[in-house]
């Protein structure tokens, strides 16, 4: 009998709890000291498709997607507070991105962390909680917290980091149970043509037959753009791209799109 991950056709390996334990984890990619800055953060450089993590191992990783909603007027302080400890925190596990909300629900941050498996995540959490610098955020300023565990899509098995754009569209699709394998196969076929318009930075999912808790059957994909005008141009062109929208729409129950901007210390920027 096939394992649930094989039945889904998405995981392409062992589940999060079953990954082999290993020591060490890639740290956040350092930015160049020569990157020009605009408004306190590095200016956007045109890199067509970003870059994968250095030294990636051929193993399915676990990704924790976290979002916080803060009291009105507290977002800047939260970004600064997290920035004050980010160097220490990224010594424990790799940060993929750190965004602040721009369009959609406001006063929010969104960040993704990479782990080798569920046991590695628990070890990192315990180590962080033992440090004097943790937690960085003020509990009284937090309205809501959300976290979900996901795995990377086989067609973007390693999230890309680096300078890719000044705005990021985070799309969240709710999929029908058991269809992630079909979506993955469709994207495998149609993604190359779509990426001629703009790159895909990362894609994650948590199919119901792989994960037992959290937001299930979510397909999350992250797209960088130079600015909102570029986003509008690409969106219009993608609508005309043969087969792109239709390749996965039959497998979707709902769709949501939000625009985020990277903070100064985000590896994806």
Coordinates of C-alpha atoms in Angstrom, one line a residue:
X1 CA 0.0 0.0 0.0
X2 CA 1.3 3.4 -0.8
X3 CA 2.0 6.0 1.9
X4 CA -0.3 9.1 2.0
X5 CA 2.4 11.2 0.5
X6 CA 2.7 8.9 -2.5
X7 CA -1.0 8.9 -2.9
X8 CA -1.1 12.7 -3.0
X9 CA 1.7 12.8 -5.6
X10 CA 3.0 16.0 -4.0
X11 CA 5.4 15.3 -1.2
X12 CA 8.0 13.6 -3.3
X13 CA 9.5 12.0 -0.2
X14 CA 9.0 11.3 3.5
X15 CA 6.5 13.3 5.5
X16 CA 7.5 16.1 7.9
X17 CA 7.7 13.9 10.9
X18 CA 9.5 11.1 9.1
X19 CA 12.4 13.0 7.6
X20 CA 15.8 11.8 8.7
X21 CA 17.3 13.9 11.5
X22 CA 20.5 15.8 10.6
X23 CA 22.6 18.4 12.2
X24 CA 22.8 22.0 11.1
X25 CA 20.6 24.2 8.9
X26 CA 21.5 26.9 6.3
X27 CA 21.4 30.4 7.8
X28 CA 19.8 33.4 6.3
X29 CA 21.6 34.6 3.1
X30 CA 23.5 37.8 3.9
X31 CA 23.0 40.8 1.8
X32 CA 25.7 42.6 -0.1
X33 CA 27.1 45.6 1.7
X34 CA 27.2 47.3 -1.7
X35 CA 23.5 47.0 -2.4
X36 CA 22.0 50.6 -3.0
X37 CA 19.4 51.6 -0.5
X38 CA 16.1 53.4 -1.0
X39 CA 14.1 54.5 2.0
X40 CA 16.1 52.5 4.5
X41 CA 16.0 49.2 2.6
X42 CA 18.0 47.9 -0.4
X43 CA 16.8 49.0 -3.8
X44 CA 15.3 46.4 -6.1
X45 CA 17.7 44.8 -8.5
X46 CA 16.3 43.0 -11.5
X47 CA 17.1 39.3 -11.1
X48 CA 14.9 37.3 -13.4
X49 CA 14.4 34.2 -11.3
X50 CA 16.1 34.6 -7.9
X51 CA 18.4 32.0 -6.6
X52 CA 17.9 28.7 -4.7
X53 CA 19.5 28.2 -1.3
X54 CA 23.2 27.4 -1.3
X55 CA 24.1 23.9 -0.5
X56 CA 20.5 22.5 -0.6
X57 CA 20.3 18.9 0.2
X58 CA 18.0 16.5 -1.8
X59 CA 15.5 16.1 0.9
X60 CA 12.0 17.4 1.6
X61 CA 12.1 20.2 4.1
X62 CA 9.4 21.4 6.5
X63 CA 8.3 25.1 6.3
X64 CA 6.5 27.0 9.0
X65 CA 4.4 29.9 7.7
X66 CA 3.6 32.4 10.4
X67 CA 1.5 35.5 10.3
X68 CA 0.8 38.0 13.1
X69 CA -1.8 40.8 13.3
X70 CA -0.9 43.7 15.5
X71 CA -2.8 46.6 17.2
X72 CA -3.1 49.7 15.0
X73 CA 0.1 51.7 14.9
X74 CA 2.3 48.8 16.2
X75 CA 3.6 47.3 13.0
X76 CA 6.7 49.4 12.7
X77 CA 7.7 48.6 16.3
X78 CA 7.1 44.9 15.7
X79 CA 9.3 44.9 12.6
X80 CA 12.0 46.7 14.5
X81 CA 11.8 44.4 17.5
X82 CA 12.1 41.3 15.4
X83 CA 15.0 42.9 13.5
X84 CA 16.9 43.4 16.7
X85 CA 17.1 39.6 17.2
X86 CA 17.0 38.3 13.7
X87 CA 20.8 37.6 13.5
X88 CA 20.6 35.4 16.6
X89 CA 17.4 33.7 15.5
X90 CA 18.7 32.8 12.0
X91 CA 21.6 31.0 13.6
X92 CA 19.1 28.4 14.7
X93 CA 17.2 27.8 11.4
X94 CA 16.9 29.4 8.0
X95 CA 14.6 32.3 7.3
X96 CA 13.0 32.3 3.9
X97 CA 11.1 35.6 3.9
X98 CA 9.9 38.4 6.2
X99 CA 7.1 40.6 4.8
X100 CA 4.8 43.4 6.1
X101 CA 1.3 43.9 4.8
X102 CA 0.6 46.4 2.0
X103 CA -2.8 45.4 0.4
X104 CA -5.3 43.2 2.2
X105 CA -5.6 42.9 5.9
X106 CA -3.3 45.5 7.4
X107 CA -1.0 45.7 10.5
X108 CA 0.5 42.3 9.8
X109 CA 3.8 40.5 9.3
X110 CA 4.3 37.3 7.4
X111 CA 7.4 35.1 7.7
X112 CA 8.5 31.6 6.7
X113 CA 11.1 29.4 8.4
X114 CA 12.7 26.2 7.1
X115 CA 13.3 23.1 9.2
X116 CA 14.6 19.6 8.4
X117 CA 11.6 17.9 10.0
X118 CA 9.1 18.3 12.9
X119 CA 11.7 17.2 15.5
X120 CA 14.2 19.8 14.2
X121 CA 11.4 22.5 14.6
X122 CA 10.8 21.5 18.2
X123 CA 14.5 21.6 19.0
X124 CA 14.8 25.1 17.5
X125 CA 11.7 26.3 19.4
X126 CA 13.1 25.0 22.6
X127 CA 16.5 26.6 22.0
X128 CA 15.0 30.0 21.1
X129 CA 12.7 30.0 24.1
X130 CA 15.8 29.4 26.4
X131 CA 17.4 32.6 25.2
X132 CA 17.2 35.9 26.9
X133 CA 16.4 37.7 23.6
X134 CA 13.3 35.6 23.0
X135 CA 10.4 36.4 22.5
X136 CA 11.1 39.6 20.5
X137 CA 7.5 40.8 20.2
X138 CA 5.4 42.4 22.8
X139 CA 2.4 40.2 23.6
X140 CA 0.1 43.1 24.4
X141 CA 0.5 44.4 20.8
X142 CA -0.4 41.1 19.2
X143 CA -4.1 40.6 18.2
X144 CA -3.9 37.3 16.3
X145 CA -1.3 34.7 15.5
X146 CA -1.5 32.0 12.8
X147 CA 0.9 29.3 11.9
X148 CA 0.8 26.4 9.5
X149 CA 3.2 23.7 8.5
X150 CA 3.8 23.0 4.8
X151 CA 6.1 21.3 2.3
X152 CA 7.6 22.8 -0.8
X153 CA 6.1 21.9 -4.2
X154 CA 8.2 19.6 -6.4
X155 CA 8.3 22.1 -9.2
X156 CA 9.9 24.7 -6.8
X157 CA 11.5 22.3 -4.3
X158 CA 13.8 25.0 -3.0
X159 CA 12.4 28.5 -2.3
X160 CA 14.3 31.2 -4.0
X161 CA 15.8 34.1 -2.1
X162 CA 17.7 37.2 -3.1
X163 CA 16.7 40.5 -4.8
X164 CA 13.6 39.7 -7.0
X165 CA 11.2 42.6 -6.5
X166 CA 9.9 45.4 -4.2
X167 CA 6.4 43.9 -3.9
X168 CA 5.3 40.3 -3.4
X169 CA 2.0 38.7 -4.2
X170 CA 1.1 35.9 -1.9
X171 CA -1.6 33.7 -3.3
X172 CA -3.5 31.2 -1.2
X173 CA -5.7 28.7 -2.9
X174 CA -8.0 26.2 -1.2
X175 CA -7.9 23.0 -3.1
X176 CA -10.1 19.9 -3.3
X177 CA -8.8 17.0 -1.2
X178 CA -6.6 14.7 -3.2
X179 CA -5.9 17.1 -6.1
X180 CA -2.5 18.5 -5.2
X181 CA -0.8 15.9 -7.4
X182 CA -2.9 17.0 -10.4
X183 CA -2.1 20.6 -9.7
X184 CA 1.6 19.8 -9.4
X185 CA 1.6 18.0 -12.7
X186 CA -0.3 20.8 -14.4
X187 CA 2.1 23.4 -13.1
X188 CA 5.1 21.3 -14.1
X189 CA 3.8 21.6 -17.7
X190 CA 2.7 25.3 -17.7
X191 CA 5.0 27.0 -15.2
X192 CA 7.9 27.5 -17.6
X193 CA 5.8 29.7 -19.9
X194 CA 4.4 31.6 -16.9
X195 CA 7.9 32.3 -15.6
X196 CA 8.8 34.0 -18.9
X197 CA 6.6 36.8 -17.5
X198 CA 7.9 36.8 -13.9
X199 CA 9.5 34.3 -11.6
X200 CA 7.9 32.1 -9.0
X201 CA 9.8 32.6 -5.7
X202 CA 8.2 29.7 -3.7
X203 CA 5.3 27.3 -3.6
X204 CA 4.1 25.3 -0.6
X205 CA 1.1 23.1 0.2
X206 CA -0.4 21.1 3.1
X207 CA -2.6 18.4 1.6
X208 CA -5.1 16.9 4.0
X209 CA -3.7 13.4 3.5
X210 CA -0.2 14.6 4.5
X211 CA -1.0 16.8 7.5
X212 CA -3.3 16.1 10.4
X213 CA -3.8 19.6 11.7
X214 CA -3.7 23.3 10.8
X215 CA -5.1 24.9 7.7
X216 CA -5.4 21.9 5.4
X217 CA -5.7 21.7 1.6
X218 CA -4.0 25.1 1.1
X219 CA -1.7 25.8 -1.9
X220 CA 0.5 28.9 -1.3
X221 CA 2.5 30.5 -4.0
X222 CA 4.7 33.6 -3.8
X223 CA 5.4 35.9 -6.8
X224 CA 7.8 38.9 -6.8
X225 CA 7.3 42.0 -8.9
X226 CA 9.2 45.3 -9.5
X227 CA 6.2 47.3 -8.4
X228 CA 2.4 47.3 -8.6
X229 CA 2.4 48.4 -12.3
X230 CA 4.6 45.4 -13.1
X231 CA 2.2 43.2 -11.2
X232 CA -0.8 44.5 -13.2
X233 CA 1.0 44.0 -16.5
X234 CA 2.0 40.5 -15.7
X235 CA -1.5 39.6 -14.3
X236 CA -3.1 40.8 -17.6
X237 CA -0.5 38.8 -19.7
X238 CA -1.0 35.7 -17.5
X239 CA -4.7 35.8 -18.2
X240 CA -4.0 35.6 -21.9
X241 CA -1.4 32.8 -21.5
X242 CA -2.8 29.6 -23.1
X243 CA -3.7 27.0 -20.5
X244 CA -2.2 28.8 -17.4
X245 CA -5.4 29.7 -15.5
X246 CA -7.3 26.7 -16.7
X247 CA -4.6 24.2 -15.7
X248 CA -5.4 24.4 -12.0
X249 CA -8.8 26.2 -11.7
X250 CA -10.8 23.0 -11.8
X251 CA -9.1 21.8 -8.6
X252 CA -9.6 25.0 -6.6
X253 CA -12.4 25.7 -4.1
X254 CA -11.4 29.3 -3.3
X255 CA -8.6 31.8 -4.0
X256 CA -7.1 34.7 -2.1
X257 CA -4.4 37.2 -3.0
X258 CA -2.5 39.7 -0.8
X259 CA 0.3 42.1 -1.5
X260 CA 3.2 42.3 0.9
X261 CA 6.5 44.2 0.9
X262 CA 9.8 42.8 2.3
X263 CA 11.3 44.3 5.4
X264 CA 15.0 45.3 5.4
X265 CA 16.3 42.0 6.7
X266 CA 14.1 39.7 4.6
X267 CA 16.2 37.2 2.6
X268 CA 13.6 37.3 -0.2
X269 CA 13.5 41.0 -1.2

